[in-house]
Structure formats: C-alpha cells, structure tokens
PDB file of C-alpha atoms in Angstrom:
ATOM      1  CA  MET X   1       0.278   0.024   0.298  1.00  0.00           C
ATOM      2  CA  ASP X   2       1.199   3.562  -0.757  1.00  0.00           C
ATOM      3  CA  PRO X   3       3.146   4.956   2.550  1.00  0.00           C
ATOM      4  CA  ALA X   4       1.363   8.429   1.712  1.00  0.00           C
ATOM      5  CA  LEU X   5      -2.153   6.998   1.846  1.00  0.00           C
ATOM      6  CA  LEU X   6      -1.262   5.316   5.177  1.00  0.00           C
ATOM      7  CA  ARG X   7      -0.117   8.579   6.576  1.00  0.00           C
ATOM      8  CA  GLU X   8      -3.180  10.414   5.696  1.00  0.00           C
ATOM      9  CA  ARG X   9      -5.097   7.716   7.210  1.00  0.00           C
ATOM     10  CA  GLU X  10      -3.399   7.945  10.516  1.00  0.00           C
ATOM     11  CA  GLN X  11      -3.947  12.095  10.792  1.00  0.00           C
ATOM     12  CA  PHE X  12      -7.673  11.478  10.053  1.00  0.00           C
ATOM     13  CA  LYS X  13      -7.996   9.492  13.108  1.00  0.00           C
ATOM     14  CA  LYS X  14      -6.146  11.719  15.465  1.00  0.00           C
ATOM     15  CA  ARG X  15      -8.372  14.547  14.253  1.00  0.00           C
ATOM     16  CA  ALA X  16     -11.456  12.235  14.914  1.00  0.00           C
ATOM     17  CA  LEU X  17     -10.343  11.389  18.529  1.00  0.00           C
ATOM     18  CA  SER X  18      -9.688  15.068  19.429  1.00  0.00           C
ATOM     19  CA  ASN X  19     -13.027  16.020  18.227  1.00  0.00           C
ATOM     20  CA  PRO X  20     -15.802  14.094  19.586  1.00  0.00           C
ATOM     21  CA  ALA X  21     -19.361  14.047  18.529  1.00  0.00           C
ATOM     22  CA  VAL X  22     -22.608  13.704  20.455  1.00  0.00           C
ATOM     23  CA  GLU X  23     -25.783  12.620  18.541  1.00  0.00           C
ATOM     24  CA  LYS X  24     -29.292  14.015  19.711  1.00  0.00           C
ATOM     25  CA  ARG X  25     -32.044  11.452  20.805  1.00  0.00           C
ATOM     26  CA  GLN X  26     -34.901  12.245  18.795  1.00  0.00           C
ATOM     27  CA  ALA X  27     -36.109   8.883  18.523  1.00  0.00           C
ATOM     28  CA  ALA X  28     -37.102   8.894  22.253  1.00  0.00           C
ATOM     29  CA  SER X  29     -38.826  12.408  22.010  1.00  0.00           C
ATOM     30  CA  ASP X  30     -40.694  11.425  19.071  1.00  0.00           C
ATOM     31  CA  SER X  31     -42.226   8.300  20.462  1.00  0.00           C
ATOM     32  CA  HIS X  32     -43.195  10.238  23.701  1.00  0.00           C
ATOM     33  CA  LYS X  33     -45.321  12.297  21.741  1.00  0.00           C
ATOM     34  CA  ARG X  34     -46.681   9.446  19.538  1.00  0.00           C
ATOM     35  CA  LYS X  35     -47.883   8.071  22.742  1.00  0.00           C
ATOM     36  CA  LYS X  36     -49.908  10.999  24.106  1.00  0.00           C
ATOM     37  CA  PRO X  37     -52.740  10.747  21.681  1.00  0.00           C
ATOM     38  CA  LYS X  38     -52.759   6.791  22.184  1.00  0.00           C
ATOM     39  CA  VAL X  39     -53.489   7.469  25.972  1.00  0.00           C
ATOM     40  CA  ASP X  40     -56.176  10.158  24.950  1.00  0.00           C
ATOM     41  CA  LYS X  41     -57.725   7.775  22.692  1.00  0.00           C
ATOM     42  CA  GLU X  42     -58.159   4.943  25.190  1.00  0.00           C
ATOM     43  CA  GLY X  43     -59.646   7.361  27.679  1.00  0.00           C
ATOM     44  CA  SER X  44     -62.148   8.380  25.318  1.00  0.00           C
ATOM     45  CA  SER X  45     -62.821   5.171  24.438  1.00  0.00           C
ATOM     46  CA  GLY X  46     -63.128   4.191  28.302  1.00  0.00           C
ATOM     47  CA  THR X  47     -65.947   6.911  28.672  1.00  0.00           C
ATOM     48  CA  LYS X  48     -67.548   5.750  25.461  1.00  0.00           C
ATOM     49  CA  HIS X  49     -67.850   2.270  26.931  1.00  0.00           C
ATOM     50  CA  GLY X  50     -69.056   3.847  30.283  1.00  0.00           C
ATOM     51  CA  ALA X  51     -71.641   5.698  28.199  1.00  0.00           C
ATOM     52  CA  GLU X  52     -72.720   2.734  26.647  1.00  0.00           C
ATOM     53  CA  SER X  53     -72.963   0.317  29.547  1.00  0.00           C
ATOM     54  CA  SER X  54     -74.926   3.226  31.328  1.00  0.00           C
ATOM     55  CA  ASN X  55     -77.418   3.192  28.325  1.00  0.00           C
ATOM     56  CA  GLY X  56     -77.403  -0.521  28.351  1.00  0.00           C
ATOM     57  CA  SER X  57     -78.456  -0.638  32.176  1.00  0.00           C
ATOM     58  CA  PHE X  58     -81.108   1.897  31.240  1.00  0.00           C
ATOM     59  CA  ASN X  59     -82.797   0.153  28.544  1.00  0.00           C
ATOM     60  CA  ILE X  60     -83.221  -3.481  30.585  1.00  0.00           C
ATOM     61  CA  LYS X  61     -86.141  -2.163  31.714  1.00  0.00           C
ATOM     62  CA  THR X  62     -87.876  -1.362  28.651  1.00  0.00           C
ATOM     63  CA  SER X  63     -86.826  -4.442  27.030  1.00  0.00           C
ATOM     64  CA  SER X  64     -89.372  -7.337  26.279  1.00  0.00           C
ATOM     65  CA  GLY X  65     -87.153 -10.165  28.326  1.00  0.00           C
ATOM     66  CA  TYR X  66     -87.628  -7.624  31.434  1.00  0.00           C
ATOM     67  CA  LYS X  67     -91.455  -7.262  30.967  1.00  0.00           C
ATOM     68  CA  PHE X  68     -92.119 -11.048  30.835  1.00  0.00           C
ATOM     69  CA  GLY X  69     -89.643 -11.779  33.431  1.00  0.00           C
ATOM     70  CA  CYS X  70     -91.908  -9.616  35.832  1.00  0.00           C
ATOM     71  CA  LEU X  71     -94.979 -11.500  34.584  1.00  0.00           C
ATOM     72  CA  ALA X  72     -93.444 -14.769  35.412  1.00  0.00           C
ATOM     73  CA  LYS X  73     -92.600 -13.704  38.730  1.00  0.00           C
ATOM     74  CA  ILE X  74     -96.034 -12.330  39.351  1.00  0.00           C
ATOM     75  CA  VAL X  75     -97.591 -15.446  38.150  1.00  0.00           C
ATOM     76  CA  ASN X  76     -95.480 -17.829  40.193  1.00  0.00           C
ATOM     77  CA  TYR X  77     -95.937 -15.557  43.571  1.00  0.00           C
ATOM     78  CA  MET X  78     -99.965 -15.830  42.832  1.00  0.00           C
ATOM     79  CA  LYS X  79     -99.834 -19.770  42.595  1.00  0.00           C
ATOM     80  CA  THR X  80     -97.473 -20.051  45.521  1.00  0.00           C
ATOM     81  CA  ARG X  81     -99.698 -18.129  47.858  1.00  0.00           C
ATOM     82  CA  HIS X  82    -102.666 -19.885  46.201  1.00  0.00           C
ATOM     83  CA  GLN X  83    -101.375 -23.032  47.297  1.00  0.00           C
ATOM     84  CA  ASN X  84    -100.370 -21.937  50.893  1.00  0.00           C
ATOM     85  CA  GLY X  85    -104.325 -21.027  51.402  1.00  0.00           C
ATOM     86  CA  ASP X  86    -104.557 -17.269  50.350  1.00  0.00           C
ATOM     87  CA  THR X  87    -107.000 -17.494  47.845  1.00  0.00           C
ATOM     88  CA  HIS X  88    -108.276 -13.726  48.164  1.00  0.00           C
ATOM     89  CA  CYS X  89    -107.385 -11.575  45.120  1.00  0.00           C
ATOM     90  CA  LEU X  90    -105.060  -8.704  45.380  1.00  0.00           C
ATOM     91  CA  THR X  91    -104.849  -5.385  43.682  1.00  0.00           C
ATOM     92  CA  LEU X  92    -101.679  -4.684  41.179  1.00  0.00           C
ATOM     93  CA  GLU X  93    -100.278  -2.431  43.675  1.00  0.00           C
ATOM     94  CA  GLU X  94    -100.257  -5.019  46.366  1.00  0.00           C
ATOM     95  CA  ILE X  95     -98.811  -7.784  44.068  1.00  0.00           C
ATOM     96  CA  LEU X  96     -96.068  -4.958  42.947  1.00  0.00           C
ATOM     97  CA  ASP X  97     -95.624  -4.700  46.655  1.00  0.00           C
ATOM     98  CA  GLU X  98     -95.402  -8.095  47.959  1.00  0.00           C
ATOM     99  CA  THR X  99     -93.159  -9.207  44.540  1.00  0.00           C
ATOM    100  CA  LYS X 100     -90.877  -5.919  45.327  1.00  0.00           C
ATOM    101  CA  LEU X 101     -91.532  -4.810  41.698  1.00  0.00           C
ATOM    102  CA  LEU X 102     -92.038  -0.999  42.629  1.00  0.00           C
ATOM    103  CA  ASP X 103     -89.476   0.186  40.428  1.00  0.00           C
ATOM    104  CA  ILE X 104     -91.323  -0.485  36.975  1.00  0.00           C
ATOM    105  CA  GLY X 105     -92.513   2.114  34.926  1.00  0.00           C
ATOM    106  CA  MET X 106     -96.068   3.538  33.858  1.00  0.00           C
ATOM    107  CA  LYS X 107     -95.545   1.400  30.882  1.00  0.00           C
ATOM    108  CA  GLN X 108     -95.114  -1.603  32.431  1.00  0.00           C
ATOM    109  CA  LYS X 109     -97.799  -1.206  34.829  1.00  0.00           C
ATOM    110  CA  HIS X 110    -100.330  -0.315  31.938  1.00  0.00           C
ATOM    111  CA  TRP X 111     -99.248  -3.185  30.085  1.00  0.00           C
ATOM    112  CA  LEU X 112     -99.769  -5.650  32.880  1.00  0.00           C
ATOM    113  CA  MET X 113    -103.176  -4.226  33.433  1.00  0.00           C
ATOM    114  CA  THR X 114    -104.209  -4.110  29.791  1.00  0.00           C
ATOM    115  CA  GLU X 115    -102.760  -7.381  28.497  1.00  0.00           C
ATOM    116  CA  ALA X 116    -100.657  -9.584  30.638  1.00  0.00           C
ATOM    117  CA  LEU X 117    -102.522 -10.117  33.428  1.00  0.00           C
ATOM    118  CA  VAL X 118    -105.943  -9.971  31.574  1.00  0.00           C
ATOM    119  CA  ASN X 119    -104.934 -12.461  29.017  1.00  0.00           C
ATOM    120  CA  ASN X 120    -103.162 -14.854  31.115  1.00  0.00           C
ATOM    121  CA  PRO X 121    -104.816 -18.054  31.458  1.00  0.00           C
ATOM    122  CA  LYS X 122    -103.714 -18.819  35.178  1.00  0.00           C
ATOM    123  CA  ILE X 123    -104.746 -15.235  36.542  1.00  0.00           C
ATOM    124  CA  ASP X 124    -108.401 -14.527  37.498  1.00  0.00           C
ATOM    125  CA  VAL X 125    -109.583 -10.857  37.113  1.00  0.00           C
ATOM    126  CA  ARG X 126    -112.269  -9.624  39.346  1.00  0.00           C
ATOM    127  CA  ASP X 127    -113.356  -6.071  39.589  1.00  0.00           C
ATOM    128  CA  GLY X 128    -109.808  -4.805  39.226  1.00  0.00           C
ATOM    129  CA  THR X 129    -108.278  -7.382  41.408  1.00  0.00           C
ATOM    130  CA  TYR X 130    -106.250 -10.538  40.609  1.00  0.00           C
ATOM    131  CA  GLY X 131    -106.151 -14.196  41.847  1.00  0.00           C
ATOM    132  CA  PHE X 132    -104.842 -17.482  40.776  1.00  0.00           C
ATOM    133  CA  LYS X 133    -106.696 -19.469  38.395  1.00  0.00           C
ATOM    134  CA  PRO X 134    -105.921 -23.404  38.593  1.00  0.00           C
ATOM    135  CA  LYS X 135    -107.129 -26.313  36.428  1.00  0.00           C
ATOM    136  CA  TYR X 136    -109.137 -27.476  39.139  1.00  0.00           C
ATOM    137  CA  ASN X 137    -110.330 -24.995  42.104  1.00  0.00           C
ATOM    138  CA  LEU X 138    -110.609 -27.340  45.188  1.00  0.00           C
ATOM    139  CA  LYS X 139    -111.569 -26.012  48.278  1.00  0.00           C
ATOM    140  CA  ASP X 140    -110.766 -29.256  50.515  1.00  0.00           C
ATOM    141  CA  LYS X 141    -110.212 -33.101  50.648  1.00  0.00           C
ATOM    142  CA  LYS X 142    -114.006 -33.719  49.997  1.00  0.00           C
ATOM    143  CA  ALA X 143    -113.714 -31.711  47.036  1.00  0.00           C
ATOM    144  CA  LEU X 144    -110.760 -33.589  45.625  1.00  0.00           C
ATOM    145  CA  LEU X 145    -112.687 -36.948  46.382  1.00  0.00           C
ATOM    146  CA  ARG X 146    -115.833 -35.686  44.379  1.00  0.00           C
ATOM    147  CA  LEU X 147    -113.545 -34.885  41.741  1.00  0.00           C
ATOM    148  CA  LEU X 148    -111.943 -38.129  41.203  1.00  0.00           C
ATOM    149  CA  ASP X 149    -115.492 -39.970  41.605  1.00  0.00           C
ATOM    150  CA  LYS X 150    -116.566 -37.831  39.105  1.00  0.00           C
ATOM    151  CA  HIS X 151    -113.926 -38.669  36.651  1.00  0.00           C
ATOM    152  CA  ASP X 152    -114.376 -42.689  37.411  1.00  0.00           C
ATOM    153  CA  GLN X 153    -118.055 -42.441  36.539  1.00  0.00           C
ATOM    154  CA  LEU X 154    -117.474 -40.567  33.457  1.00  0.00           C
ATOM    155  CA  GLY X 155    -114.717 -42.790  32.403  1.00  0.00           C
ATOM    156  CA  LEU X 156    -112.387 -39.691  32.325  1.00  0.00           C
ATOM    157  CA  GLY X 157    -109.532 -41.486  33.896  1.00  0.00           C
ATOM    158  CA  GLY X 158    -107.458 -40.023  36.675  1.00  0.00           C
ATOM    159  CA  VAL X 159    -106.066 -36.479  37.549  1.00  0.00           C
ATOM    160  CA  LEU X 160    -102.538 -35.410  37.320  1.00  0.00           C
ATOM    161  CA  LEU X 161    -101.018 -34.734  40.746  1.00  0.00           C
ATOM    162  CA  ASP X 162     -99.413 -31.320  39.349  1.00  0.00           C
ATOM    163  CA  ASP X 163    -103.287 -30.467  38.709  1.00  0.00           C
ATOM    164  CA  VAL X 164    -104.289 -31.410  42.089  1.00  0.00           C
ATOM    165  CA  GLU X 165    -101.499 -29.598  43.997  1.00  0.00           C
ATOM    166  CA  GLU X 166    -101.675 -26.678  41.977  1.00  0.00           C
ATOM    167  CA  GLY X 167    -105.656 -26.178  42.749  1.00  0.00           C
ATOM    168  CA  LEU X 168    -105.661 -27.469  46.337  1.00  0.00           C
ATOM    169  CA  PRO X 169    -104.447 -25.329  49.121  1.00  0.00           C
ATOM    170  CA  ASN X 170    -102.155 -27.919  51.261  1.00  0.00           C
ATOM    171  CA  SER X 171    -102.751 -30.630  49.133  1.00  0.00           C
ATOM    172  CA  ALA X 172    -100.027 -32.994  50.794  1.00  0.00           C
ATOM    173  CA  LYS X 173    -102.145 -32.867  54.052  1.00  0.00           C
ATOM    174  CA  ALA X 174    -105.222 -33.512  52.090  1.00  0.00           C
ATOM    175  CA  ILE X 175    -103.855 -36.489  49.928  1.00  0.00           C
ATOM    176  CA  LYS X 176    -102.531 -37.912  52.859  1.00  0.00           C
ATOM    177  CA  ALA X 177    -105.842 -37.850  55.133  1.00  0.00           C
ATOM    178  CA  LEU X 178    -107.572 -39.665  52.068  1.00  0.00           C
ATOM    179  CA  GLY X 179    -105.310 -42.566  52.356  1.00  0.00           C
ATOM    180  CA  ASP X 180    -106.702 -45.595  50.670  1.00  0.00           C
ATOM    181  CA  GLN X 181    -109.438 -43.877  48.962  1.00  0.00           C
ATOM    182  CA  ILE X 182    -107.394 -42.852  46.362  1.00  0.00           C
ATOM    183  CA  ILE X 183    -104.906 -44.946  43.895  1.00  0.00           C
ATOM    184  CA  PHE X 184    -101.326 -43.664  42.634  1.00  0.00           C
ATOM    185  CA  VAL X 185    -100.144 -44.540  39.306  1.00  0.00           C
ATOM    186  CA  THR X 186     -96.879 -43.603  37.828  1.00  0.00           C
ATOM    187  CA  LYS X 187     -96.515 -42.748  34.190  1.00  0.00           C
ATOM    188  CA  PRO X 188     -93.419 -43.670  31.761  1.00  0.00           C
ATOM    189  CA  ASP X 189     -92.400 -39.989  32.352  1.00  0.00           C
ATOM    190  CA  LYS X 190     -92.532 -40.251  36.092  1.00  0.00           C
ATOM    191  CA  ARG X 191     -95.665 -38.015  36.468  1.00  0.00           C
ATOM    192  CA  LYS X 192     -98.272 -39.341  38.959  1.00  0.00           C
ATOM    193  CA  ILE X 193    -101.798 -39.446  38.272  1.00  0.00           C
ATOM    194  CA  LEU X 194    -104.500 -39.827  41.105  1.00  0.00           C
ATOM    195  CA  PHE X 195    -107.681 -42.051  40.709  1.00  0.00           C
ATOM    196  CA  TYR X 196    -110.560 -42.665  42.664  1.00  0.00           C
ATOM    197  CA  ASN X 197    -110.288 -46.069  44.458  1.00  0.00           C
ATOM    198  CA  ASP X 198    -113.934 -47.787  44.221  1.00  0.00           C
ATOM    199  CA  LYS X 199    -114.008 -50.258  46.717  1.00  0.00           C
ATOM    200  CA  HIS X 200    -117.356 -52.073  45.318  1.00  0.00           C
ATOM    201  CA  CYS X 201    -115.602 -53.347  42.576  1.00  0.00           C
ATOM    202  CA  GLN X 202    -112.953 -54.809  44.472  1.00  0.00           C
ATOM    203  CA  PHE X 203    -114.031 -58.712  44.560  1.00  0.00           C
ATOM    204  CA  LYS X 204    -112.100 -62.156  44.227  1.00  0.00           C
ATOM    205  CA  VAL X 205    -111.436 -63.640  40.890  1.00  0.00           C
ATOM    206  CA  ASP X 206    -111.133 -67.619  40.740  1.00  0.00           C
ATOM    207  CA  GLU X 207    -107.596 -68.766  40.211  1.00  0.00           C
ATOM    208  CA  GLU X 208    -108.940 -71.249  37.515  1.00  0.00           C
ATOM    209  CA  PHE X 209    -110.338 -68.329  35.538  1.00  0.00           C
ATOM    210  CA  GLN X 210    -107.425 -66.409  35.939  1.00  0.00           C
ATOM    211  CA  LYS X 211    -105.066 -69.370  34.543  1.00  0.00           C
ATOM    212  CA  LEU X 212    -107.488 -69.841  31.667  1.00  0.00           C
ATOM    213  CA  TRP X 213    -107.682 -65.860  30.890  1.00  0.00           C
ATOM    214  CA  ARG X 214    -103.889 -65.982  30.800  1.00  0.00           C
ATOM    215  CA  SER X 215    -103.611 -68.915  28.541  1.00  0.00           C
ATOM    216  CA  VAL X 216    -105.147 -67.282  25.462  1.00  0.00           C
ATOM    217  CA  PRO X 217    -102.557 -65.579  23.646  1.00  0.00           C
ATOM    218  CA  VAL X 218    -103.605 -62.641  21.847  1.00  0.00           C
ATOM    219  CA  ASP X 219    -100.682 -60.777  21.105  1.00  0.00           C
ATOM    220  CA  SER X 220    -100.571 -62.026  17.329  1.00  0.00           C
ATOM    221  CA  ILE X 221    -104.485 -61.189  16.594  1.00  0.00           C
ATOM    222  CA  ASP X 222    -105.789 -58.332  15.594  1.00  0.00           C
ATOM    223  CA  GLU X 223    -108.745 -56.773  16.897  1.00  0.00           C
ATOM    224  CA  GLU X 224    -110.989 -57.697  13.523  1.00  0.00           C
ATOM    225  CA  LYS X 225    -110.195 -61.579  14.234  1.00  0.00           C
ATOM    226  CA  ILE X 226    -110.896 -61.474  17.820  1.00  0.00           C
ATOM    227  CA  ASP X 227    -114.339 -59.688  17.211  1.00  0.00           C
ATOM    228  CA  GLU X 228    -114.838 -62.428  14.367  1.00  0.00           C
ATOM    229  CA  TYR X 229    -114.025 -65.454  16.867  1.00  0.00           C
ATOM    230  CA  LEU X 230    -116.355 -63.647  19.610  1.00  0.00           C
ATOM    231  CA  LYS X 231    -119.384 -63.633  17.006  1.00  0.00           C
ATOM    232  CA  LYS X 232    -118.748 -67.330  16.079  1.00  0.00           C
ATOM    233  CA  GLN X 233    -118.985 -68.193  19.648  1.00  0.00           C
ATOM    234  CA  GLY X 234    -122.075 -66.084  20.126  1.00  0.00           C
ATOM    235  CA  ILE X 235    -120.719 -63.591  21.896  1.00  0.00           C
ATOM    236  CA  SER X 236    -121.150 -59.623  21.260  1.00  0.00           C
ATOM    237  CA  SER X 237    -118.240 -57.568  21.290  1.00  0.00           C
ATOM    238  CA  MET X 238    -118.191 -53.900  22.904  1.00  0.00           C
ATOM    239  CA  GLN X 239    -118.337 -51.479  19.852  1.00  0.00           C
ATOM    240  CA  GLU X 240    -116.435 -48.408  19.753  1.00  0.00           C
ATOM    241  CA  THR X 241    -118.175 -45.147  20.227  1.00  0.00           C
ATOM    242  CA  GLY X 242    -115.505 -42.902  18.653  1.00  0.00           C
ATOM    243  CA  PRO X 243    -116.263 -41.194  15.537  1.00  0.00           C
ATOM    244  CA  LYS X 244    -115.875 -43.643  12.496  1.00  0.00           C
ATOM    245  CA  LYS X 245    -113.550 -43.239   9.800  1.00  0.00           C
ATOM    246  CA  VAL X 246    -115.469 -42.101   6.380  1.00  0.00           C
ATOM    247  CA  LEU X 247    -114.276 -43.822   3.354  1.00  0.00           C
ATOM    248  CA  PRO X 248    -113.569 -41.360   0.646  1.00  0.00           C
ATOM    249  CA  VAL X 249    -116.258 -41.532  -2.157  1.00  0.00           C
ATOM    250  CA  GLN X 250    -115.017 -42.492  -5.314  1.00  0.00           C
ATOM    251  CA  LYS X 251    -116.440 -40.179  -8.119  1.00  0.00           C
ATOM    252  CA  ARG X 252    -117.618 -41.609 -11.550  1.00  0.00           C
ATOM    253  CA  LYS X 253    -115.897 -40.789 -14.471  1.00  0.00           C
ATOM    254  CA  ASN X 254    -118.142 -38.649 -16.964  1.00  0.00           C
ATOM    255  CA  LYS X 255    -117.942 -40.323 -20.092  1.00  0.00           C
ATOM    256  CA  GLY X 256    -118.622 -37.272 -22.462  1.00  0.00           C
ATOM    257  CA  GLY X 257    -119.089 -39.251 -25.560  1.00  0.00           C
ATOM    258  CA  GLN X 258    -122.105 -41.098 -24.335  1.00  0.00           C
ATOM    259  CA  ARG X 259    -125.519 -39.467 -24.845  1.00  0.00           C
ATOM    260  CA  LYS X 260    -129.146 -40.905 -23.661  1.00  0.00           C
ATOM    261  CA  ARG X 261    -130.553 -42.986 -26.352  1.00  0.00           C
ATOM    262  CA  HIS X 262    -134.063 -42.162 -27.345  1.00  0.00           C
ATOM    263  CA  PHE X 263    -136.169 -45.139 -28.267  1.00  0.00           C
ATOM    264  CA  LYS X 264    -138.957 -45.087 -30.529  1.00  0.00           C
ATOM    265  CA  THR X 265    -142.734 -45.701 -29.038  1.00  0.00           C
ATOM    266  CA  HIS X 266    -144.608 -47.827 -31.083  1.00  0.00           C
ATOM    267  CA  ASN X 267    -148.442 -48.811 -31.312  1.00  0.00           C
ATOM    268  CA  ASN X 268    -149.647 -45.115 -30.787  1.00  0.00           C
ATOM    269  CA  HIS X 269    -152.476 -45.745 -32.683  1.00  0.00           C
ATOM    270  CA  LEU X 270    -153.865 -48.320 -30.315  1.00  0.00           C
ATOM    271  CA  ALA X 271    -153.471 -46.293 -27.399  1.00  0.00           C
ATOM    272  CA  GLY X 272    -157.049 -46.727 -26.505  1.00  0.00           C
ATOM    273  CA  VAL X 273    -157.334 -50.165 -27.230  1.00  0.00           C
ATOM    274  CA  LEU X 274    -154.804 -52.155 -25.436  1.00  0.00           C
ATOM    275  CA  GLU X 275    -154.979 -53.005 -21.768  1.00  0.00           C
ATOM    276  CA  ASP X 276    -152.315 -52.937 -19.180  1.00  0.00           C
ATOM    277  CA  TYR X 277    -151.877 -56.747 -17.584  1.00  0.00           C
ATOM    278  CA  SER X 278    -148.791 -55.680 -15.207  1.00  0.00           C
ATOM    279  CA  GLU X 279    -150.645 -55.874 -12.351  1.00  0.00           C
ATOM    280  CA  GLY X 280    -152.430 -59.363 -13.266  1.00  0.00           C
ATOM    281  CA  VAL X 281    -155.419 -60.254 -15.113  1.00  0.00           C
ATOM    282  CA  PRO X 282    -158.684 -58.306 -14.130  1.00  0.00           C
ATOM    283  CA  ALA X 283    -161.320 -60.001 -12.848  1.00  0.00           C
ATOM    284  CA  LYS X 284    -164.335 -60.688 -15.081  1.00  0.00           C
ATOM    285  CA  LYS X 285    -167.476 -58.512 -14.313  1.00  0.00           C
TER     286      LYS X 285
END
C-alpha cells in the first residue's frame, strides 16, 4: 500500500479522536409525543364504553325480556300464595309490593293491567283485582274426592298430581288424609296420576278363571279377528263409540262421449184399445 495514503489515514484518526461528537436522541422524544394521543384515545374509548354500559342498564327495564320476567314472577307468586291457602284477590299495587317490583315504569304497569294479566290463563280478574286460576279449583279433601269420583263415573280416567297440587291448598295434607280412598299410578315420564279407589269393584276372581284368561295368547291377533271369533261363539263385542272413519267416495268418471238414447214408441194408434196386464189379469165382471 502507498505510504502516503497510510499517513493520511493516521492523521484522520487523530483528528477524529480529538473532536468527539454527541448525537441527539430524537427517537425517544418522538415516541413520547406519539404515545400521548394513544392515551387520549384510550380515555375516550373508556368514556364511550361507560356511556354504552349506562345506556344498556337504562334500556333493560324497557326490553321485552324484563317485562315477561316480571309477569312470570307475578304468576309464580300468585300460584305459591294460592297453594298456601291465600286465595283472596289482590290489587296490582299490592302484588307489586309483595313481589318487590315497585321500580317498574308506568308503561309496564299499563301493559300488565290491559294485556298481560288479563289475557293470562292462570290469572283470574275480578273488579280490578287479581287471583290465581288453577285447572281444578278445590277447597278441601272432600272436593278432591268428588272430582276423582266424577272422573271415574264418566270414564275420564285420573287427574294429574301436578294439577291437584296447583288447585288444592295444602294438598299434601289432604292427600295423606284420604289414605286408601285414592290410588297413585306413575306414568313412564314419572308424572303421577290420582284415581278414585272404588271399593265396590274389589272382588276376588277364581284362580282357575285367571289361568284360563292368561293362557289365551292374543298378541299376534288383530281386533278384527278377535271380533270375528267372538261372533262365532255367540258373544257380542263392545263396539267403539268414537267417530268412525269415513271412506272417501270415489267419483264416477263422466263419459262425455255417451248420450242418452231415445227409443221410438210403437202402437201409438192403439193407445185406447190395448189394456195393461202388469198387475195381473183383471177379474171378469
């Protein structure tokens, strides 16, 4: 390498070391300036979120879910007090006071008075007061026994335990007091049904007759064959009392090509001479 260039290089290094330079950190200040609007943005978004949440809490009471929730609470309360024996009617203000729904607005009250409670099948409206309306309005255990006896006599079957508990105040005590006068039957869906226990129908059946009855298999025989067999044996079967199925009537096809035939009449000139013997030979006079 050229020695002149080497000397110039060494002199440049010496000058650089004798005059040190300090760089300004502009990036830090710029970044600090950029962060400020971000903080303001977050603050504005926070206030916006707070405003939205406040508006949401305000709109809860005007939503349909809130209205029907109040209605369900009122109906459940009326049912519970009816089951506890409080069967007298209440005004709307009394209901709202006892259910702690005093903070609802005038629109909700108007909706309850004119639509919701009036049209609800479980609410009985009497002169501006409201009571619970069960399926069976039972006062005591005697009323329950009469209802079950009526169902048994008319062939209506039993009564659901849920309906009895709904309409009979203190139903557990009444059912327990009736004892063996009623029978419980549990359905496949685990719902219980109450039947009247008619003790006049309790009689013993001979064991031989029971064996004969159970020895006849009828699982593979339809009802028509059973009915036919009973008729051959001289036994009349019980006929169905329900509505009969009406078979569809087949409409005759109209043959447009066919026309009525007109036949010629003969012997018109002998109308007063010929006699009619269709009813037999007339007796001689």
